[in-house]
């Protein structure tokens, strides 16, 4: 199995290199796409048709609750469809289809914004379940769409704490009301290249209780193409009643305008009274913009050392394809 895994990983990386793509019949003149001409001719009309529908629907709802300016302002609504294949040594394969959306209604009020979205942060499970970014297939709970009002402060997080208060309901039966408070801050450290960002959330769902999470991210650019980050997460959910924490060292490397690599070393632990580490793992994530900021592919190999398996090394692998639908093409979905 490990031999087949190595060949699969090697073959996938080779396939995604631009030179191989052109040799495989991709139109060399299409510098923003790896797709052959026949595939591009089918993807573009589909992307434009659904993207216009997403944009038009959100602006129609916005004009009902807000003002006629909804036809002109920037709108960040989107729809994302993904297909993911996961493999973990000793557990076999898992194939998942994901759907995520966000309907943005920016003119409902200057600071009071109506938001409809799927997969809120509170429903994404434990830190171990969120874990590596390979588990972003939106399959943890398909009943997590929320409808709510966000009150936003106009303050810049680089100068002051930027706060947001939200209230609404989760769209399922029985109705699940929630209240949420989010606070963010960004500091430039000693006028140097290092930046420290804090992102904090406290929320309450009627059916699941309280949720608290704090994230501290310190990093600096190493060059125009490389960025180093150290990330600390601490999370507590009343439903689990366990304090969790994780430490991540991460090096992001942009290979070119359409490809990026991320190297990560992650440690995950739990419990405040009797702290213990439950998982260490190494991860490499290769992300490729296959077509014009619309179609993306990820290759994510991992090596895990888990407490439950006596820290014996176990390989994991994810292959993911994502397609975004919105009116304007995305400039950057690598972050």
Coordinates of C-alpha atoms in Angstrom, one line a residue:
X1 CA 0.0 0.0 0.0
X2 CA 2.8 2.4 0.9
X3 CA 4.5 1.8 -2.5
X4 CA 1.2 2.5 -4.4
X5 CA 0.8 5.6 -2.2
X6 CA 4.2 6.9 -3.1
X7 CA 3.6 6.3 -6.9
X8 CA 0.2 8.1 -6.6
X9 CA 1.7 11.1 -4.9
X10 CA 4.6 11.3 -7.4
X11 CA 2.3 11.0 -10.3
X12 CA -0.1 13.6 -9.1
X13 CA 2.7 16.2 -8.5
X14 CA 4.2 15.5 -12.0
X15 CA 0.8 15.8 -13.6
X16 CA 0.1 19.2 -12.1
X17 CA 3.4 20.7 -13.4
X18 CA 2.6 23.2 -16.2
X19 CA 5.1 21.7 -18.6
X20 CA 3.5 18.3 -18.3
X21 CA 0.0 19.8 -18.8
X22 CA 1.0 21.4 -22.0
X23 CA 2.6 18.2 -23.2
X24 CA -0.6 16.4 -22.4
X25 CA -2.6 18.4 -24.9
X26 CA -3.5 21.6 -23.0
X27 CA -3.6 24.7 -25.1
X28 CA -0.2 26.4 -24.4
X29 CA -1.7 29.8 -25.2
X30 CA -4.1 29.4 -22.2
X31 CA -1.7 30.6 -19.5
X32 CA -4.5 30.8 -16.9
X33 CA -5.8 27.2 -17.5
X34 CA -4.6 23.6 -17.5
X35 CA -7.8 22.3 -19.1
X36 CA -7.9 21.2 -22.7
X37 CA -9.9 23.4 -25.0
X38 CA -13.0 21.1 -25.1
X39 CA -13.2 21.1 -21.3
X40 CA -12.7 24.9 -21.0
X41 CA -15.6 25.4 -23.4
X42 CA -17.9 23.5 -21.1
X43 CA -16.7 24.9 -17.8
X44 CA -16.9 28.6 -18.7
X45 CA -20.6 28.7 -19.6
X46 CA -21.5 26.6 -16.5
X47 CA -19.4 28.9 -14.3
X48 CA -20.9 32.1 -15.8
X49 CA -24.5 30.8 -15.6
X50 CA -24.4 29.6 -12.0
X51 CA -22.2 32.6 -11.0
X52 CA -24.7 35.1 -12.3
X53 CA -27.6 33.2 -10.6
X54 CA -25.7 33.3 -7.2
X55 CA -25.0 37.0 -7.7
X56 CA -28.5 37.8 -8.9
X57 CA -30.2 35.9 -6.1
X58 CA -28.2 37.5 -3.4
X59 CA -28.8 41.0 -4.8
X60 CA -32.5 40.4 -5.1
X61 CA -32.7 39.4 -1.4
X62 CA -30.5 42.3 -0.5
X63 CA -32.7 44.8 -2.3
X64 CA -35.7 43.5 -0.4
X65 CA -34.2 43.9 3.0
X66 CA -31.8 46.8 2.1
X67 CA -31.7 49.5 -0.6
X68 CA -31.5 49.8 -4.3
X69 CA -27.7 50.3 -3.9
X70 CA -27.6 46.5 -3.8
X71 CA -27.4 46.5 -7.6
X72 CA -24.0 48.4 -7.5
X73 CA -22.1 47.5 -4.4
X74 CA -19.6 44.7 -4.2
X75 CA -21.2 41.4 -3.2
X76 CA -19.2 38.5 -1.7
X77 CA -21.7 35.8 -2.2
X78 CA -20.4 32.5 -3.5
X79 CA -21.2 28.8 -4.0
X80 CA -18.5 26.2 -3.7
X81 CA -18.8 22.5 -4.8
X82 CA -16.0 20.1 -3.9
X83 CA -15.2 16.4 -4.4
X84 CA -12.7 14.8 -2.0
X85 CA -11.0 11.5 -1.8
X86 CA -9.4 10.7 1.6
X87 CA -7.2 7.8 2.6
X88 CA -5.8 6.9 6.0
X89 CA -3.5 3.9 6.5
X90 CA -5.4 1.2 8.3
X91 CA -8.8 2.8 7.7
X92 CA -9.1 2.8 3.9
X93 CA -10.7 5.3 1.5
X94 CA -13.5 7.8 2.1
X95 CA -15.2 9.7 -0.7
X96 CA -17.0 12.9 0.1
X97 CA -19.0 15.5 -1.8
X98 CA -19.2 19.0 -0.3
X99 CA -21.4 22.0 -0.8
X100 CA -20.7 25.4 0.8
X101 CA -22.4 28.7 0.2
X102 CA -22.6 32.3 1.6
X103 CA -25.2 34.8 0.7
X104 CA -24.0 38.3 1.5
X105 CA -26.5 41.2 1.9
X106 CA -24.3 44.3 2.3
X107 CA -26.9 47.0 2.0
X108 CA -29.4 45.7 4.6
X109 CA -27.9 48.4 6.8
X110 CA -24.6 50.2 7.0
X111 CA -23.4 48.2 10.0
X112 CA -26.2 45.6 10.4
X113 CA -25.8 42.9 7.8
X114 CA -28.0 39.9 7.0
X115 CA -25.9 36.7 6.5
X116 CA -27.0 33.3 5.2
X117 CA -24.2 30.7 5.2
X118 CA -23.4 27.1 5.6
X119 CA -20.9 25.3 7.8
X120 CA -20.4 27.8 10.7
X121 CA -17.2 27.5 12.7
X122 CA -19.0 26.1 15.8
X123 CA -20.2 23.0 13.9
X124 CA -16.8 21.9 12.6
X125 CA -16.0 19.5 15.4
X126 CA -13.0 19.2 17.6
X127 CA -9.6 20.5 16.7
X128 CA -8.5 16.9 15.9
X129 CA -11.5 16.6 13.6
X130 CA -10.7 19.9 11.9
X131 CA -7.1 19.1 12.2
X132 CA -5.1 19.3 9.0
X133 CA -6.9 21.4 6.4
X134 CA -7.5 18.2 4.6
X135 CA -10.8 17.7 6.5
X136 CA -12.6 20.7 4.9
X137 CA -15.1 18.6 3.0
X138 CA -18.2 20.1 4.9
X139 CA -19.4 16.6 5.7
X140 CA -19.4 16.9 9.5
X141 CA -23.0 18.1 9.6
X142 CA -25.1 18.9 6.6
X143 CA -27.7 20.7 8.7
X144 CA -25.6 23.6 9.7
X145 CA -26.9 26.5 7.6
X146 CA -27.6 29.6 9.6
X147 CA -29.6 32.8 9.0
X148 CA -28.6 35.7 11.1
X149 CA -27.9 39.4 11.6
X150 CA -24.4 40.7 12.1
X151 CA -23.6 44.0 13.7
X152 CA -20.2 45.2 12.5
X153 CA -18.0 47.9 14.0
X154 CA -16.3 50.1 11.4
X155 CA -12.9 50.1 13.3
X156 CA -9.8 48.8 11.5
X157 CA -8.3 45.8 13.4
X158 CA -4.9 47.3 12.8
X159 CA -5.7 50.2 15.1
X160 CA -8.3 48.8 17.5
X161 CA -10.1 45.7 18.4
X162 CA -12.7 45.0 15.6
X163 CA -15.8 43.4 17.1
X164 CA -18.9 41.8 15.6
X165 CA -22.1 40.7 17.3
X166 CA -24.4 38.2 15.6
X167 CA -27.7 36.6 16.4
X168 CA -30.0 34.3 14.4
X169 CA -31.1 30.7 13.9
X170 CA -29.8 27.5 12.5
X171 CA -32.0 26.4 9.7
X172 CA -33.2 23.0 10.9
X173 CA -35.9 21.5 13.1
X174 CA -36.2 22.1 15.9
X175 CA -35.2 25.7 15.4
X176 CA -31.8 26.4 17.0
X177 CA -31.3 30.1 17.9
X178 CA -27.8 31.4 18.5
X179 CA -25.8 34.4 19.7
X180 CA -22.2 35.0 18.8
X181 CA -19.5 37.6 19.6
X182 CA -16.3 37.8 17.5
X183 CA -13.3 40.1 18.1
X184 CA -10.1 40.5 16.0
X185 CA -6.9 42.5 16.4
X186 CA -3.7 42.8 14.3
X187 CA -0.4 44.2 15.6
X188 CA 2.8 45.1 13.8
X189 CA 5.6 44.0 16.2
X190 CA 8.3 46.6 16.8
X191 CA 8.0 48.1 13.3
X192 CA 9.6 44.9 12.0
X193 CA 8.4 42.3 9.6
X194 CA 6.6 40.2 12.2
X195 CA 2.8 40.5 12.6
X196 CA 0.6 39.1 15.4
X197 CA -3.1 38.5 14.8
X198 CA -5.7 37.5 17.3
X199 CA -9.1 36.1 16.4
X200 CA -11.5 35.2 19.2
X201 CA -15.1 33.9 19.2
X202 CA -17.6 33.2 21.9
X203 CA -21.0 31.8 20.9
X204 CA -24.1 30.0 22.3
X205 CA -26.4 27.6 20.5
X206 CA -29.6 26.6 22.2
X207 CA -29.3 22.9 21.4
X208 CA -25.5 22.6 21.9
X209 CA -24.5 25.1 24.5
X210 CA -21.5 27.4 24.6
X211 CA -18.5 27.5 22.3
X212 CA -15.3 29.4 22.8
X213 CA -12.2 29.7 20.7
X214 CA -9.1 31.8 20.5
X215 CA -6.5 31.8 17.7
X216 CA -3.1 33.6 17.8
X217 CA -1.1 33.8 14.6
X218 CA 2.3 35.3 14.4
X219 CA 4.2 35.4 11.1
X220 CA 6.4 37.2 8.8
X221 CA 7.3 37.2 5.1
X222 CA 10.7 35.6 4.3
X223 CA 10.6 36.7 0.7
X224 CA 8.1 37.7 -2.0
X225 CA 7.1 34.1 -2.4
X226 CA 7.5 32.7 1.2
X227 CA 5.7 33.3 4.5
X228 CA 6.4 31.8 7.9
X229 CA 3.7 31.4 10.5
X230 CA 3.3 30.0 14.0
X231 CA -0.4 29.4 15.0
X232 CA -1.9 28.6 18.4
X233 CA -5.5 27.5 18.8
X234 CA -7.4 26.9 22.0
X235 CA -11.0 25.7 21.9
X236 CA -13.7 24.6 24.3
X237 CA -17.2 23.2 23.4
X238 CA -19.7 22.6 26.1
X239 CA -20.9 19.5 24.2
X240 CA -17.5 17.9 24.5
X241 CA -16.6 19.6 27.8
X242 CA -12.9 19.3 26.9
X243 CA -10.3 22.0 26.5
X244 CA -8.3 21.5 23.2
X245 CA -5.2 23.2 21.9
X246 CA -3.0 23.0 18.9
X247 CA 0.3 24.4 17.8
X248 CA 1.3 24.8 14.2
X249 CA 4.5 25.8 12.4
X250 CA 3.8 26.6 8.8
X251 CA 5.8 27.7 5.8
X252 CA 3.8 28.9 2.7
X253 CA 5.6 28.9 -0.6
X254 CA 4.0 30.4 -3.7
X255 CA 5.6 28.6 -6.7
X256 CA 4.1 30.8 -9.3
X257 CA 0.8 32.7 -10.0
X258 CA -1.2 29.5 -10.0
X259 CA 0.5 27.1 -7.7
X260 CA 1.4 27.1 -4.0
X261 CA 2.9 24.7 -1.4
X262 CA 2.3 24.7 2.3
X263 CA 4.6 22.7 4.7
X264 CA 3.2 22.2 8.2
X265 CA 4.1 20.6 11.5
X266 CA 1.1 20.3 13.9
X267 CA 0.7 19.1 17.4
X268 CA -2.8 18.6 19.0
X269 CA -3.6 18.2 22.7
X270 CA -6.4 18.2 25.2
X271 CA -7.4 18.7 28.8
X272 CA -6.5 21.5 31.2
X273 CA -6.2 19.4 34.4
X274 CA -4.2 16.5 32.9
X275 CA -2.7 17.9 29.6
X276 CA -1.7 15.3 27.0
X277 CA -0.8 15.4 23.4
X278 CA -3.1 13.2 21.2
X279 CA -1.7 13.7 17.7
X280 CA 1.5 15.0 15.9
X281 CA 1.6 15.1 12.2
X282 CA 3.5 16.5 9.2
X283 CA 1.7 17.8 6.2
X284 CA 2.4 19.1 2.7
X285 CA -0.4 20.8 0.8
X286 CA 0.0 21.4 -2.9
X287 CA -2.7 23.7 -4.4
X288 CA -3.1 24.4 -8.1
X289 CA -5.4 26.8 -9.9
X290 CA -6.5 24.6 -12.7
X291 CA -8.7 27.1 -14.5
X292 CA -9.0 30.9 -14.2
X293 CA -9.6 31.2 -10.4
X294 CA -12.6 28.9 -10.6
X295 CA -11.4 25.3 -10.5
X296 CA -8.8 24.2 -8.0
X297 CA -7.1 21.0 -7.1
X298 CA -5.3 20.0 -3.8
X299 CA -2.9 17.2 -3.1
X300 CA -2.4 16.7 0.7
X301 CA -0.1 14.0 2.0
X302 CA 0.3 13.6 5.8
X303 CA 2.3 11.5 8.2
X304 CA 0.5 11.1 11.6
X305 CA 1.8 10.0 15.0
X306 CA -1.4 9.4 17.1
X307 CA -1.6 8.6 20.8
X308 CA -4.4 6.0 20.1
X309 CA -2.0 4.0 17.9
X310 CA 1.0 4.3 20.3
X311 CA 2.5 7.0 18.1
X312 CA 3.3 4.6 15.3
X313 CA 3.6 6.5 12.0
X314 CA 0.5 6.3 9.8
X315 CA 0.2 7.8 6.3
X316 CA -2.8 9.8 5.1
X317 CA -3.6 11.3 1.8
X318 CA -6.3 13.6 0.4
X319 CA -7.1 14.6 -3.2
X320 CA -9.6 17.4 -3.6
X321 CA -11.2 19.3 -6.5
X322 CA -13.1 22.5 -5.8
X323 CA -15.2 24.7 -8.1
X324 CA -16.3 28.2 -7.1
X325 CA -19.3 30.0 -8.5
X326 CA -19.6 33.8 -8.3
X327 CA -20.0 36.7 -10.7
X328 CA -16.4 37.9 -10.6
X329 CA -13.5 35.6 -10.9
X330 CA -11.6 35.1 -7.6
X331 CA -8.2 36.8 -7.4
X332 CA -6.8 34.5 -4.7
X333 CA -8.2 31.3 -3.0
X334 CA -4.8 30.0 -1.9
X335 CA -5.0 31.4 1.7

